PDB file of C-alpha atoms and ligand atoms in Angstrom:
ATOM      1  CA  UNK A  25     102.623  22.869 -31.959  1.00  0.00           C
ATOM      2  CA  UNK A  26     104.610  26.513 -31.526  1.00  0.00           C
ATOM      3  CA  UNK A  27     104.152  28.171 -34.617  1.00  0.00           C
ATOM      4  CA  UNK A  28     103.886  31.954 -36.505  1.00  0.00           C
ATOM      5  CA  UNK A  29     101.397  32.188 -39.010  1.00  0.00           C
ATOM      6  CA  UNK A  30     102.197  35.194 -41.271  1.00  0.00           C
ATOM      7  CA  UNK A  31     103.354  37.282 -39.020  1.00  0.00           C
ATOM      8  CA  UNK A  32     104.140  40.440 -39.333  1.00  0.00           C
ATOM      9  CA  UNK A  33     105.970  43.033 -36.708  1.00  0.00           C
ATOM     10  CA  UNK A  34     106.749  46.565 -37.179  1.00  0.00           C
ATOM     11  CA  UNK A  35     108.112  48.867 -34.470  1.00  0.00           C
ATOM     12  CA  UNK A  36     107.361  52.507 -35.519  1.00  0.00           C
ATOM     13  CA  UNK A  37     109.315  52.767 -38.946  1.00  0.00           C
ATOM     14  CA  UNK A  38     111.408  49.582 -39.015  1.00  0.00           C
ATOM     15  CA  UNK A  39     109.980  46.683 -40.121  1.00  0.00           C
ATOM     16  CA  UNK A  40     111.124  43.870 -37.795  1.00  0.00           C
ATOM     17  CA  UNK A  41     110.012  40.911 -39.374  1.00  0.00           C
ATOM     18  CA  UNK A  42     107.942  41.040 -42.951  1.00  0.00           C
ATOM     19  CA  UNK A  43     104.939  38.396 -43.339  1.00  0.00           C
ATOM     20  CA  UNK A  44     106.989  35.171 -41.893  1.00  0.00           C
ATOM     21  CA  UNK A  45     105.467  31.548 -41.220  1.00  0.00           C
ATOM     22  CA  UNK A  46     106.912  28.726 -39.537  1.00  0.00           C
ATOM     23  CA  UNK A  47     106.351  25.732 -37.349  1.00  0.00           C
ATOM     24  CA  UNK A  48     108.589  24.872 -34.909  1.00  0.00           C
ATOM     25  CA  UNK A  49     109.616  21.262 -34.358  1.00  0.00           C
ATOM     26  CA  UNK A  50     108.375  19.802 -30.759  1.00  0.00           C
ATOM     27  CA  UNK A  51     110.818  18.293 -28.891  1.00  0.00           C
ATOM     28  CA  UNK A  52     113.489  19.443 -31.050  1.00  0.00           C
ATOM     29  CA  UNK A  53     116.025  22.329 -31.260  1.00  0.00           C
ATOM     30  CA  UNK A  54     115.744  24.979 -33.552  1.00  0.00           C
ATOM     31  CA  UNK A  55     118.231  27.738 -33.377  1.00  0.00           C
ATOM     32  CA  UNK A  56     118.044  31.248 -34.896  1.00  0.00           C
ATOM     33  CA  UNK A  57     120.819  32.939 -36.442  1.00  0.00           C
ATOM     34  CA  UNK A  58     121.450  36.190 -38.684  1.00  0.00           C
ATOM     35  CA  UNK A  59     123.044  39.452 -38.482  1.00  0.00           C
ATOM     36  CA  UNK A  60     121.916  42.073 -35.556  1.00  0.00           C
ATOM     37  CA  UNK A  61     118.627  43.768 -36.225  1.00  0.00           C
ATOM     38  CA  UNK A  62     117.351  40.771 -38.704  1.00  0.00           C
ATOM     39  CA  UNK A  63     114.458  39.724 -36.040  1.00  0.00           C
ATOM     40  CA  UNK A  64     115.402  36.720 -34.150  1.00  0.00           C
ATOM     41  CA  UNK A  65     114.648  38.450 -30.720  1.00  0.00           C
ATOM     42  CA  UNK A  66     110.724  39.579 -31.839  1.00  0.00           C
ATOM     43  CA  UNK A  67     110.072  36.018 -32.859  1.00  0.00           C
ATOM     44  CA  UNK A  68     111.175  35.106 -29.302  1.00  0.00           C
ATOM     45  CA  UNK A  69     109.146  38.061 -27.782  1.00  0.00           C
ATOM     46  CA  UNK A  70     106.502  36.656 -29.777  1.00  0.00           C
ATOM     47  CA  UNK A  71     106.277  33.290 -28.539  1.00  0.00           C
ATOM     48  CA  UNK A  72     106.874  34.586 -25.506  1.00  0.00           C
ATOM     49  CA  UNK A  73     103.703  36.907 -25.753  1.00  0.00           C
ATOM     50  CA  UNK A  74     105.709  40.157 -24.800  1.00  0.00           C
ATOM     51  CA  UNK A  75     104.813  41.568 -27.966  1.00  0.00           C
ATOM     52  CA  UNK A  76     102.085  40.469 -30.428  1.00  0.00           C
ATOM     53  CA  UNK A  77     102.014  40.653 -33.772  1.00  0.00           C
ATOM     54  CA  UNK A  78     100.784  43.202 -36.236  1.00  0.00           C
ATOM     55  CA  UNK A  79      99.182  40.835 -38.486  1.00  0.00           C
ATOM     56  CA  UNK A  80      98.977  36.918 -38.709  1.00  0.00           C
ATOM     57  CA  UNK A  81      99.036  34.405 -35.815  1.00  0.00           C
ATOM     58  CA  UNK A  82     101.557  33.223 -33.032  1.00  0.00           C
ATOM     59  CA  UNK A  83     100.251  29.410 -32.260  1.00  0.00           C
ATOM     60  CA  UNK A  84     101.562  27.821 -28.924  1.00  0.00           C
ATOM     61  CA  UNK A  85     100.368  24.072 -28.023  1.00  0.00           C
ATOM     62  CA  UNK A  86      97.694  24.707 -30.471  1.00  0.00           C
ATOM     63  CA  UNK A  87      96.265  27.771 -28.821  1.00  0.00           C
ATOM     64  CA  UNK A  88      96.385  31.142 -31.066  1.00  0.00           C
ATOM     65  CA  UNK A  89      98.411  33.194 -28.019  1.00  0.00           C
ATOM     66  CA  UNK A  90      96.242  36.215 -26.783  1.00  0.00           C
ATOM     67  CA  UNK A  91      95.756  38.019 -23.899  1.00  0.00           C
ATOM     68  CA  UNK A  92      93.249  35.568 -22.816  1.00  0.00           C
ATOM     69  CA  UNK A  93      95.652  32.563 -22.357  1.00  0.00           C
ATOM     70  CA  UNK A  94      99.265  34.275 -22.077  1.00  0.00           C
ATOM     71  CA  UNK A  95      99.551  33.615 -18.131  1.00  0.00           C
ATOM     72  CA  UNK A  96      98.499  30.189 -18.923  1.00  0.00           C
ATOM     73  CA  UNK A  97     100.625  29.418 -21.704  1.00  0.00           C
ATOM     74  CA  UNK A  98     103.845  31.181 -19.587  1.00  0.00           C
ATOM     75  CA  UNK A  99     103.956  28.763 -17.771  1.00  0.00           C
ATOM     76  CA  UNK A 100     105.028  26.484 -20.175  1.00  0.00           C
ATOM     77  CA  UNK A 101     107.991  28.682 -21.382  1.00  0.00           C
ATOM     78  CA  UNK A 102     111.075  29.264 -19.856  1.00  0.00           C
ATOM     79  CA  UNK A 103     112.414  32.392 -21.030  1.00  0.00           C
ATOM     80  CA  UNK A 104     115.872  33.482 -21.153  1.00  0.00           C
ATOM     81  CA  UNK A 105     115.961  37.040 -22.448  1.00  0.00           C
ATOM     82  CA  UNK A 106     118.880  38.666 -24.229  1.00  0.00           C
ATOM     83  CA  UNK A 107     121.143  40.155 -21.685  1.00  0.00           C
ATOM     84  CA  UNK A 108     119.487  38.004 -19.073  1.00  0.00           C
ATOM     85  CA  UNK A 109     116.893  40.185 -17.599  1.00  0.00           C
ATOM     86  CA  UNK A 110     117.024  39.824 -13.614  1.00  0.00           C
ATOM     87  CA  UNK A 111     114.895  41.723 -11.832  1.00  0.00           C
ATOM     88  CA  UNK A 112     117.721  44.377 -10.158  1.00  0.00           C
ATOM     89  CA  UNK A 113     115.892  44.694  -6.535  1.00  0.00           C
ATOM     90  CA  UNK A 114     115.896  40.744  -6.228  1.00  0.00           C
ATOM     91  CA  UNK A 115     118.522  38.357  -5.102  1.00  0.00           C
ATOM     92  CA  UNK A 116     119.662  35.700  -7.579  1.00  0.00           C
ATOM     93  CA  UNK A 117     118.184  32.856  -5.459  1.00  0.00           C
ATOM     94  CA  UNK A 118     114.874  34.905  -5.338  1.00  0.00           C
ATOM     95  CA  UNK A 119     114.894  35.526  -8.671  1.00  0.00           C
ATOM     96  CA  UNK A 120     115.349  31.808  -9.514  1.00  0.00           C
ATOM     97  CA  UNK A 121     112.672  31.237  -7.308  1.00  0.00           C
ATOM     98  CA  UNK A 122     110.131  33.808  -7.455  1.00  0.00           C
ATOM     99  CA  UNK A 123     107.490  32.015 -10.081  1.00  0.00           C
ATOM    100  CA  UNK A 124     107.726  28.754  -7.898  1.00  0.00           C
ATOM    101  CA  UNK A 125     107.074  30.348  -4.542  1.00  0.00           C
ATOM    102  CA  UNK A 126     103.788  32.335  -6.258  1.00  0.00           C
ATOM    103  CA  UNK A 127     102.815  28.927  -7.247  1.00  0.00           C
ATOM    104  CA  UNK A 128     103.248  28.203  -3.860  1.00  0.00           C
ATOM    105  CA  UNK A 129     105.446  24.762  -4.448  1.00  0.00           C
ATOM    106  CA  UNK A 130     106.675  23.382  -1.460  1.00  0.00           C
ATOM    107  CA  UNK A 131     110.154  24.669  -0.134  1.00  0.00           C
ATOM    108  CA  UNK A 132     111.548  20.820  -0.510  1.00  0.00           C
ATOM    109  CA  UNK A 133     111.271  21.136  -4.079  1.00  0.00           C
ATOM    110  CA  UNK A 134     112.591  24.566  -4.391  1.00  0.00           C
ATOM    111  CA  UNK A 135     115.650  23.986  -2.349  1.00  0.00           C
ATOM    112  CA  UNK A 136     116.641  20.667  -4.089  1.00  0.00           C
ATOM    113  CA  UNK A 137     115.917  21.817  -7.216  1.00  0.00           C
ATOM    114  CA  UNK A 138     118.209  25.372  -6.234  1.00  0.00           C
ATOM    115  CA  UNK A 139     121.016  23.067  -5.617  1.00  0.00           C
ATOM    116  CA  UNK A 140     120.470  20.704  -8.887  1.00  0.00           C
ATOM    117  CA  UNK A 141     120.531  23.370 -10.900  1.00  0.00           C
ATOM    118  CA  UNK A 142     123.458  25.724  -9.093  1.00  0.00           C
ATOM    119  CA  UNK A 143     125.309  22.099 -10.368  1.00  0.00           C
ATOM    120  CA  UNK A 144     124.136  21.906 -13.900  1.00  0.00           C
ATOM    121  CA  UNK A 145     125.159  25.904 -14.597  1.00  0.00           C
ATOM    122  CA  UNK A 146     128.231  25.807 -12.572  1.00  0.00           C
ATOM    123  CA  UNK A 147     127.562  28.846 -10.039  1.00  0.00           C
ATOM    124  CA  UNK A 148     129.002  28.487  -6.784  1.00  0.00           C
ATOM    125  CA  UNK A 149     126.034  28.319  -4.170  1.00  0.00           C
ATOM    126  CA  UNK A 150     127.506  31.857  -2.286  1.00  0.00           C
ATOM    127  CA  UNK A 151     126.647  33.832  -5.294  1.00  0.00           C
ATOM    128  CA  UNK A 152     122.893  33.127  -4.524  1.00  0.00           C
ATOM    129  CA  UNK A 153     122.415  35.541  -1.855  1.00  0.00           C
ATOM    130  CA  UNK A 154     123.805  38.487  -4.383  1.00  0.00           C
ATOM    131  CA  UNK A 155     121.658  40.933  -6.224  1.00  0.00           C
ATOM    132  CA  UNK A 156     121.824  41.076 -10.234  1.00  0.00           C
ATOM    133  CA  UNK A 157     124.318  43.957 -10.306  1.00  0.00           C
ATOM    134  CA  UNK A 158     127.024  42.448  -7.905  1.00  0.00           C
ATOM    135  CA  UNK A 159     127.240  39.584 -10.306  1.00  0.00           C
ATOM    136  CA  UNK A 160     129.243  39.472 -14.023  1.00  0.00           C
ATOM    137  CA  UNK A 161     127.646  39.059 -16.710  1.00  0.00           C
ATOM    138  CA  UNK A 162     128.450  35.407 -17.019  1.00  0.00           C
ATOM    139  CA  UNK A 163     127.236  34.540 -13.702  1.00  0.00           C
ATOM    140  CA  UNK A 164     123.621  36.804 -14.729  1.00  0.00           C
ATOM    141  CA  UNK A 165     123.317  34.942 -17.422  1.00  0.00           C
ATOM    142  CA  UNK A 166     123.847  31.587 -15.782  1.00  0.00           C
ATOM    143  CA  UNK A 167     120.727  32.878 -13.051  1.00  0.00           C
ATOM    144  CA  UNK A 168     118.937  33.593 -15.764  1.00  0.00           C
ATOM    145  CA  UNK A 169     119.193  30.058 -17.012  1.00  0.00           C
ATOM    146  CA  UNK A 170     118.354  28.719 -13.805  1.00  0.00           C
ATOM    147  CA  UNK A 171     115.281  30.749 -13.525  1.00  0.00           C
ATOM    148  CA  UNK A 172     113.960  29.721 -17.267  1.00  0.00           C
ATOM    149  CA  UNK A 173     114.551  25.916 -16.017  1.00  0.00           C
ATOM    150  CA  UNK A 174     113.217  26.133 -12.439  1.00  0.00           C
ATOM    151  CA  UNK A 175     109.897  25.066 -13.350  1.00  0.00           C
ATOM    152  CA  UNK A 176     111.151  21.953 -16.226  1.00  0.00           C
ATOM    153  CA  UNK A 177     108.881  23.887 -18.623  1.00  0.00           C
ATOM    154  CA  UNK A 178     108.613  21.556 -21.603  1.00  0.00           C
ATOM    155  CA  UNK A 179     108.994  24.884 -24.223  1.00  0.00           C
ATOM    156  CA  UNK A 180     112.156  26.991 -23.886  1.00  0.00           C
ATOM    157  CA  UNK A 181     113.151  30.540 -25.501  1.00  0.00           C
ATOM    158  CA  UNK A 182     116.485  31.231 -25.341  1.00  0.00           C
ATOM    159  CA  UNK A 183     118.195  34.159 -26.399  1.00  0.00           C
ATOM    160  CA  UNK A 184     121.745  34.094 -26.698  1.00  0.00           C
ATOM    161  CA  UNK A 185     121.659  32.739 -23.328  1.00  0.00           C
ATOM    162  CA  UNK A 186     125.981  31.779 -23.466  1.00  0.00           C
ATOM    163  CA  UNK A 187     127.097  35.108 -25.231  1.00  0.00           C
ATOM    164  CA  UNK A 188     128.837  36.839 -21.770  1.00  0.00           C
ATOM    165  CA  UNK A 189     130.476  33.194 -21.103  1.00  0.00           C
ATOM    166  CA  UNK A 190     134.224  32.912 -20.888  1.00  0.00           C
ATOM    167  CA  UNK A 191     134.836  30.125 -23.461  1.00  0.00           C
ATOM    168  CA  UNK A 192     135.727  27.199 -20.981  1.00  0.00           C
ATOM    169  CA  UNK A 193     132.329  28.004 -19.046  1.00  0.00           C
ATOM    170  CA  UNK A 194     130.739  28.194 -22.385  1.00  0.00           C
ATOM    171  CA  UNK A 195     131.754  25.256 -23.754  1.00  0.00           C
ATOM    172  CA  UNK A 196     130.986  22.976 -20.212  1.00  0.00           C
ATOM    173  CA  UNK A 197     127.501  24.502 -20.193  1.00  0.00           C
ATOM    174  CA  UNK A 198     126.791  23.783 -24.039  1.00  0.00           C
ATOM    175  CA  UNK A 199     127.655  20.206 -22.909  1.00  0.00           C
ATOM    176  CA  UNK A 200     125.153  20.290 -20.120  1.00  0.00           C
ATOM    177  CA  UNK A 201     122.182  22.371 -21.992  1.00  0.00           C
ATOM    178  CA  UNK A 202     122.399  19.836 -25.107  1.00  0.00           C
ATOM    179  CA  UNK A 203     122.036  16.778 -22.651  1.00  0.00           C
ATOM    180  CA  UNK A 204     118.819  18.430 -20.926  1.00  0.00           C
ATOM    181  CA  UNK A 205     117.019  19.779 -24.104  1.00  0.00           C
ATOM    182  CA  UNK A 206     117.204  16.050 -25.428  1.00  0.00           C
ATOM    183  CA  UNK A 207     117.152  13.767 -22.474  1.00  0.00           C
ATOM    184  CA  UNK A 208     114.071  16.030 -20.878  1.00  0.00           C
ATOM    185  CA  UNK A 209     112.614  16.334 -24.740  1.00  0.00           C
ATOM    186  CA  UNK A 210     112.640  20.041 -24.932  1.00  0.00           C
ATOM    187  CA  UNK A 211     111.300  22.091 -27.534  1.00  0.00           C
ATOM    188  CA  UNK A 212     113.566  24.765 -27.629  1.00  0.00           C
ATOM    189  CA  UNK A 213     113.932  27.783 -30.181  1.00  0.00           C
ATOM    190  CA  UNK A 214     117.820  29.309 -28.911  1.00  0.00           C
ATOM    191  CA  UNK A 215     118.962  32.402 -30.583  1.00  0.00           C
ATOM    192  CA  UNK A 216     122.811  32.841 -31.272  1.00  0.00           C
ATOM    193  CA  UNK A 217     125.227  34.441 -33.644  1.00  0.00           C
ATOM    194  CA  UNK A 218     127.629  31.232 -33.408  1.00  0.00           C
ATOM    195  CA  UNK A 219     127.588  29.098 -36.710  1.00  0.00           C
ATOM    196  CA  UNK A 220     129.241  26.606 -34.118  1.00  0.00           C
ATOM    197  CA  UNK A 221     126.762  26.661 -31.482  1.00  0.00           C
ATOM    198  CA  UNK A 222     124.099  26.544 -33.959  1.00  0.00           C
ATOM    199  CA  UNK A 223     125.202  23.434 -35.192  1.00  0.00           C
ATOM    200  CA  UNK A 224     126.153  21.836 -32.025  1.00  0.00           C
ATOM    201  CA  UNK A 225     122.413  22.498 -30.495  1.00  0.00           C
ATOM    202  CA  UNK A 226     120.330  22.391 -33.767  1.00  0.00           C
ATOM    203  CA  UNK A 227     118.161  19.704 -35.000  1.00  0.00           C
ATOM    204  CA  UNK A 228     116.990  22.857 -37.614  1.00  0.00           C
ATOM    205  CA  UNK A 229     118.895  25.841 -38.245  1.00  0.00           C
ATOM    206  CA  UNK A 230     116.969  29.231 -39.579  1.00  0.00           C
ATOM    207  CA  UNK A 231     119.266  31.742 -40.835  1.00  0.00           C
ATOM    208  CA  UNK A 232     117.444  35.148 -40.835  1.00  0.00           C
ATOM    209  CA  UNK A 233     117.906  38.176 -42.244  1.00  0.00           C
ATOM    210  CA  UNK A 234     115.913  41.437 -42.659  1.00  0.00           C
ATOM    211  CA  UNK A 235     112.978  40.007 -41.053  1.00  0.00           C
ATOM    212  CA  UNK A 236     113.046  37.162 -43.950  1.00  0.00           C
ATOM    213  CA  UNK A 237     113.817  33.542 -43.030  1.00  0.00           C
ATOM    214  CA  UNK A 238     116.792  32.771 -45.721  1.00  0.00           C
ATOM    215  CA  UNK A 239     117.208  29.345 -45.171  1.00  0.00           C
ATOM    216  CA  UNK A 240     116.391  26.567 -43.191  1.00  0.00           C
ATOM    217  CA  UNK A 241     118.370  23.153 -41.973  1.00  0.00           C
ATOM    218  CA  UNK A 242     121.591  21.564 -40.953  1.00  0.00           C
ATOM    219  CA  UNK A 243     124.601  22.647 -41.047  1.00  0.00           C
ATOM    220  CA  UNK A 244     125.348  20.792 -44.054  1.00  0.00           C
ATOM    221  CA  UNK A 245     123.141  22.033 -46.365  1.00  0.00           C
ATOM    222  CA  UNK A 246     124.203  26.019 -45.251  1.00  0.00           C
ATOM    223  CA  UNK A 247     127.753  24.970 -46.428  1.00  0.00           C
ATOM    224  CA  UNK A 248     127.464  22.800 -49.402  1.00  0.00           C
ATOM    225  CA  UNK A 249     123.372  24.014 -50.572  1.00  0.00           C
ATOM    226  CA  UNK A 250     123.842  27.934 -49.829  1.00  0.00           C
ATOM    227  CA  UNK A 251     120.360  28.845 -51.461  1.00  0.00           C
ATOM    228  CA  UNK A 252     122.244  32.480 -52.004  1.00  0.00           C
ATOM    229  CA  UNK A 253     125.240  34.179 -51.544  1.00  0.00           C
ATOM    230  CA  UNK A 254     124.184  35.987 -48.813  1.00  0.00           C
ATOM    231  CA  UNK A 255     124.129  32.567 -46.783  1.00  0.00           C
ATOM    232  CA  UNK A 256     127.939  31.669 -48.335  1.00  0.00           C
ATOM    233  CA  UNK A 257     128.708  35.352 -46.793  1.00  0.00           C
ATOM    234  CA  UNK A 258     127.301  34.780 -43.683  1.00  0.00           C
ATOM    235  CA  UNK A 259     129.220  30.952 -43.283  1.00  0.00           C
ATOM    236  CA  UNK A 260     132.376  32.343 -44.565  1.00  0.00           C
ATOM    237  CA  UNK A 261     132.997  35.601 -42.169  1.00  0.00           C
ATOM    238  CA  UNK A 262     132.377  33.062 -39.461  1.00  0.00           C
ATOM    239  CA  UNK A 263     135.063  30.757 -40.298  1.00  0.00           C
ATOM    240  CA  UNK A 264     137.121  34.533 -39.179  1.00  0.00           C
ATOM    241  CA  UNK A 265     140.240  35.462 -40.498  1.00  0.00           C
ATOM    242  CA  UNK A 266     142.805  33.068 -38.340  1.00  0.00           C
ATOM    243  CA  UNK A 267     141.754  29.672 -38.481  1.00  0.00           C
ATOM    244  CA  UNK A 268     143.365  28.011 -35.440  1.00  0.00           C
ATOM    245  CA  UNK A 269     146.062  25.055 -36.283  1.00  0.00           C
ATOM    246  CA  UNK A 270     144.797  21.490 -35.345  1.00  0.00           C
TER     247      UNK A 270
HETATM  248  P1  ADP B  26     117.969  40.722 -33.516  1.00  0.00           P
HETATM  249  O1  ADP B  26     117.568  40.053 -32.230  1.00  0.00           O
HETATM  250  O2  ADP B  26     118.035  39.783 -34.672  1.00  0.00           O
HETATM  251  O3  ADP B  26     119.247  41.490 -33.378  1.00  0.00           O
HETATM  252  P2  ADP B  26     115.544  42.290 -33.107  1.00  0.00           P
HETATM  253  O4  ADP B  26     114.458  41.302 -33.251  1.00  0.00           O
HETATM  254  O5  ADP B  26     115.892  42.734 -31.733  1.00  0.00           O
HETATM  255  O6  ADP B  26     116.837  41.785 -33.893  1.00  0.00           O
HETATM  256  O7  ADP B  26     115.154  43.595 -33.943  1.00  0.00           O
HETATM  257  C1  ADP B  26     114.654  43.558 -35.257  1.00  0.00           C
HETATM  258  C2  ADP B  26     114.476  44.970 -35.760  1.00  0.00           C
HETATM  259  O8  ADP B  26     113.502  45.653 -35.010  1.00  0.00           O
HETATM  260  C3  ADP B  26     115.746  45.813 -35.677  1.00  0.00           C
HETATM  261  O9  ADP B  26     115.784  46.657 -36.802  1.00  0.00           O
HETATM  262  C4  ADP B  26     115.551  46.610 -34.407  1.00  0.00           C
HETATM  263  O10 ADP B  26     116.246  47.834 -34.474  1.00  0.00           O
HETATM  264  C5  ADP B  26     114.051  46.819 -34.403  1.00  0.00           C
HETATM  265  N1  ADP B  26     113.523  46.918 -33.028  1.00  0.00           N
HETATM  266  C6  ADP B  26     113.550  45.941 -32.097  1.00  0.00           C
HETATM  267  N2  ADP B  26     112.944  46.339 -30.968  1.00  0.00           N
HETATM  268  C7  ADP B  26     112.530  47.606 -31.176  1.00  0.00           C
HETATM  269  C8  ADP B  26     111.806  48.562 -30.395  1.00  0.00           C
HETATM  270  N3  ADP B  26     111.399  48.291 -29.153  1.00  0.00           N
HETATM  271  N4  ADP B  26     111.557  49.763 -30.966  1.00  0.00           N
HETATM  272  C9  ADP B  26     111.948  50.058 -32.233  1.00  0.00           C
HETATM  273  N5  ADP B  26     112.599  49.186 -33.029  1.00  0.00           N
HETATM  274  C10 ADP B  26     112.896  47.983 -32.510  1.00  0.00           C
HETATM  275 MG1   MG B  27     118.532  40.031 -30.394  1.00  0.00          MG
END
C-alpha cells in the first residue's frame, strides 16, 4: 500500500500541501493534475523520500518511509523527476545504468536490457554515449525514463515525464508507457497538466489545487459530476480556444 496519511508540507512561508490523505491504488494508475504550484511534485518527492513531511505519515508497501528504510524502499521506485534530472557529468548510458552496476548485476542483463529499452522510448542507440547537456530536452527526458525503468521497479513516480516531447514522439510513447504500466502491473502515480493524458493513463484521476485534493476519479465524473466550479474551470480552459475539426 503507497499512501499519505495527513500530511502536511510547508516550505518556509508557502504552504505546499495542507493536511492531505490518500491511498494510492496498487497496480493501478493514478495521475495528478492541477494548476502550477498546487503540490503534485511534493507528493511525488514524498513518496519518493526526498522530502518528508511536516506532519502525518508517507506509507510505502506498508512501511511508514523514514530514514531508516528509504534506501530500501528506493529501490522499489523508479523516479522520473520533473525536468528529468540527469546527473550532468554522466553519459546517458551511464546514467541509465549507474543503480544496476552498484548493484553489481551482471553486464548481460544491463546490455540487453539498454537495448530493450533504447526500443520502447525510441532513442537511437548513438545518443547513449552523450552527456545530459548535448541532448534536447525530449531525448533527456526519454533517458530519464529509461533510468526509472532499468530496474522493472514495481512502484513508479513520474513527473510530467512527456512534457518536452514533440507530439508524434509523445503520442508513440504514451502508447508504449500505458502497455507496460498494465501488462507489468505497475503502480504508478504520473503527474501531468494534460486533461488528455490524464485520462488516457488513469485508472483514478486527482485534480489538485492549493495543496487540497479537489476531486477524485475518471474522466467522466470531472465532466458531467464537477464537485465545484473550480473543476468545470479547470476542464473547460483545457478544451483551449480552437477546437480542431474532425
Ligand atoms: P506543482 O508540482 O503542482 O507545480 P510543487 O509541488 O512543486 O507544485 O509546489 C507546491 C508549492 O510549494 C508551490 O507554491 C511552490 O512554489 C512551493 N515550493 C515547492 N518547492 C519549494 C522549495 N524548495 N522552496 C520553497 N517553496 C517551494
Ligand atoms: Mg511540478
Amino acid at each position: 500500500m503507497i499512501a499519505l496519511e495527513n500530511v502536511s508540507k510547508r516550505y518556509s512561508q508557502s504552504v505546499a500541501l495542507a493536511p492531505l490523505s490518500f491511498a494510492f491504488r496498487p497496480q493501478a494508475t493514478t495521475v495528478l493534475i492541477g494548476p502550477s504550484g498546487c503540490g503534485k511534485s511534493t507528493v511525488l518527492r514524498l513518496l519518493a523520500g526526498l522530502v518528508f513531511p511536516d506532519n502525518g505519515r508517507v506509507m510505502v508497501n506498508d512501511l511508514q518511509l523514514s530514514d531508516a528504510n528509504l534506501a530500501d524502499l528506493r529501490q522499489q521506485m523508479g523516479y522520473v523527476i520533473q525536468d528529468g534530472g540527469l546527473f550532468p557529468h554522466l553519459t546517458a548510458r551511464d546514467n541509465v545504468t549507474l543503480l544496476a552496476r552498484y548493484l553489481r548485476r551482471d553486464n548481460e542483463f544491463i546490455t540487453q536490457r539498454l537495448t530493450e529499452l533504447s526500443d520502447w522510448v525510441r532513442l537511437p542507440s548513438a545518443l547513449l554515449d552523450r552527456y545530459a547537456q548535448q541532448l534536447s530536452g525530449g531525448q533527456r527526458q526519454r533517458v530519464a525514463l529509461m533510468r526509472a525503468l532499468m530496474l522493472d521497479p514495481p512502484l513508479l513516480l513520474l513527473d510530467e515525464p512527456l512534457g518536452a516531447l514533440d507530439p508524434i514522439t509523445r503520442y508513440a510513447l504514451q502508447g508504449e508507457l500505458k502497455s507496460i504500466f498494465s501488462q507489468l502491473k505497475k503502480t504508478v502515480v504520473l503527474v501531468t497538466h494534460d486533461l488528455h493524458e490524464a485520462a488516457y493513463f488513469a485508472d483514478q484521476i486527482v485534480l489538485m489545487r492549493d495543496g487540497h485534493v479537489i476531486q477524485t476519479g475518471a474522466i467522466d465524473d470531472f465532466q458531467k459530476r464537477p464537485v465545484a466550479p473550480f473543476v468545470s474551470e479547470f476542464v473547460t480552459a483545457q478544451r483551449g480556444h480552437v477546437p480542431l475539426a474532425n
